[in-house]
Tab-separated table of C-alpha atoms in Angstrom:
chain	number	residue	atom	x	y	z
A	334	UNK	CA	0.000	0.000	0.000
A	335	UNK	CA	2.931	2.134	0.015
A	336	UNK	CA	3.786	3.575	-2.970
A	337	UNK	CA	7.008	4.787	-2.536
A	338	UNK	CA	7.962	1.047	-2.306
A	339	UNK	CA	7.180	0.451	-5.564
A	340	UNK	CA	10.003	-0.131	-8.127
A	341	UNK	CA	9.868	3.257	-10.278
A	342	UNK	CA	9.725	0.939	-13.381
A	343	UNK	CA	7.044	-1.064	-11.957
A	344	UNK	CA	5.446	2.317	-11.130
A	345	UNK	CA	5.475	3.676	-14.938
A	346	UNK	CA	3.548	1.078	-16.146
A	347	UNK	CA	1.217	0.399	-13.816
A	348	UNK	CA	0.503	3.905	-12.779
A	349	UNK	CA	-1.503	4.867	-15.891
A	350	UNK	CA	-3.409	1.725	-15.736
A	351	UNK	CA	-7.518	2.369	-14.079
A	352	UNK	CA	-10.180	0.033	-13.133
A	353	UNK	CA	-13.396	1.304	-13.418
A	354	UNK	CA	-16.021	0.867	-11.262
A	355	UNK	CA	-18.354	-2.607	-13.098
A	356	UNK	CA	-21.621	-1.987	-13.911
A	357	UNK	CA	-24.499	-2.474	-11.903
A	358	UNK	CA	-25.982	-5.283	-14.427
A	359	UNK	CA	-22.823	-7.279	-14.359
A	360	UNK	CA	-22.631	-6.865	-10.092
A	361	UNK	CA	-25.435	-8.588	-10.265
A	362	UNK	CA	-24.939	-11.415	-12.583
A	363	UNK	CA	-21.742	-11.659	-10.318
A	364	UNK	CA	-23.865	-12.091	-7.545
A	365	UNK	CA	-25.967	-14.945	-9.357
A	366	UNK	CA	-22.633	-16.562	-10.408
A	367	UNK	CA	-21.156	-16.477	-6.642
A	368	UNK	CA	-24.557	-17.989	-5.257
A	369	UNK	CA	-24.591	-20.559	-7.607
A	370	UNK	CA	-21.467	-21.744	-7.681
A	371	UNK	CA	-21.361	-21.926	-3.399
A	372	UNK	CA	-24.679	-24.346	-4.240
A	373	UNK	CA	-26.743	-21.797	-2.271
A	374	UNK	CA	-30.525	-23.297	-1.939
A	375	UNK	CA	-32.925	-21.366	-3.542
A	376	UNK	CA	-34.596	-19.844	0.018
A	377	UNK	CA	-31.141	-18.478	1.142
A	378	UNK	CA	-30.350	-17.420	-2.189
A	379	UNK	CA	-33.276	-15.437	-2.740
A	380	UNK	CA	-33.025	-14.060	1.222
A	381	UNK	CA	-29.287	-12.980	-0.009
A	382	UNK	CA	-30.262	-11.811	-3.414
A	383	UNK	CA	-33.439	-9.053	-1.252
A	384	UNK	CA	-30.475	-7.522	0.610
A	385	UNK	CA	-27.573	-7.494	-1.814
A	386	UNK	CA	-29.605	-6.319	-5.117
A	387	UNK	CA	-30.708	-2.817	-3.646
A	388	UNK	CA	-27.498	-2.198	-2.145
A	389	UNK	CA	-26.127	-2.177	-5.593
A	390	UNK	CA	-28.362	-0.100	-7.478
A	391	UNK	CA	-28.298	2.363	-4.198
A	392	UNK	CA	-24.415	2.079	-4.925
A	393	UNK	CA	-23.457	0.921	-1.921
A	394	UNK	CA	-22.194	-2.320	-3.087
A	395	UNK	CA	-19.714	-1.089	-6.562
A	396	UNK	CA	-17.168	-4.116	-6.339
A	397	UNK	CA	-16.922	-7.806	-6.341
A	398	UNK	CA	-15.077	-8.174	-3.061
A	399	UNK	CA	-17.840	-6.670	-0.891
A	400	UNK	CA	-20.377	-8.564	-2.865
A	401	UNK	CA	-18.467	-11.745	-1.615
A	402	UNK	CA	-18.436	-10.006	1.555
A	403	UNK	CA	-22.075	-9.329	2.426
A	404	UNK	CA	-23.269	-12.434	0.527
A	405	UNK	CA	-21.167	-14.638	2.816
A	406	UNK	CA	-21.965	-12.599	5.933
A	407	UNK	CA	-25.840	-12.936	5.000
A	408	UNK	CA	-25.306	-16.440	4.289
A	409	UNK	CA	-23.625	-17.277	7.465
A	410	UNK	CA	-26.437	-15.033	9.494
A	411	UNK	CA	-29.022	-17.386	7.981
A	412	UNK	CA	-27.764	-20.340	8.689
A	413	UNK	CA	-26.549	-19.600	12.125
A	414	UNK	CA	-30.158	-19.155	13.072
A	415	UNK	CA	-31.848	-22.344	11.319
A	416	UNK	CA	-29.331	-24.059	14.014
């Protein structure tokens, strides 16, 4: 995280490079991939998919890391309470 550790010829060519923030549409087939790929049953998935959807389009969700994030939090919150 420092930059001043960075090699200056590493720097130069990574400096210029930007990633953008993904669209809201492909967040959310993100979302559909993650949940279907942990084998999520279709009552948690939809309980995950209520919560995590609006934060998206209310843009407080803009990356794939917190998606994983809240999705697994959510997940975990659920079934901590079925046992």
């Amino acid at each position: 995280n420092r930059i001043d550790l960075v090699d200056k010829a590493l720097f130069s060519r990574l400096y210029t490079i930007e990633v953008g923030i993904p669209e809201k549409e492909d967040l959310i087939m993100f979302l559909n991939f993650i949940l279907n790929d942990w084998g999520v049953p279709n009552s948690i998935k939809s309980k995950i998919e209520e919560i995590v959807r609006p934060m998206i389009y209310a843009n407080q969700i803009n990356d794939l890391r917190r998606i994983l994030q809240k999705s697994a939090d959510i997940f975990f919150e659920i079934i901590s309470e079925v046992e």
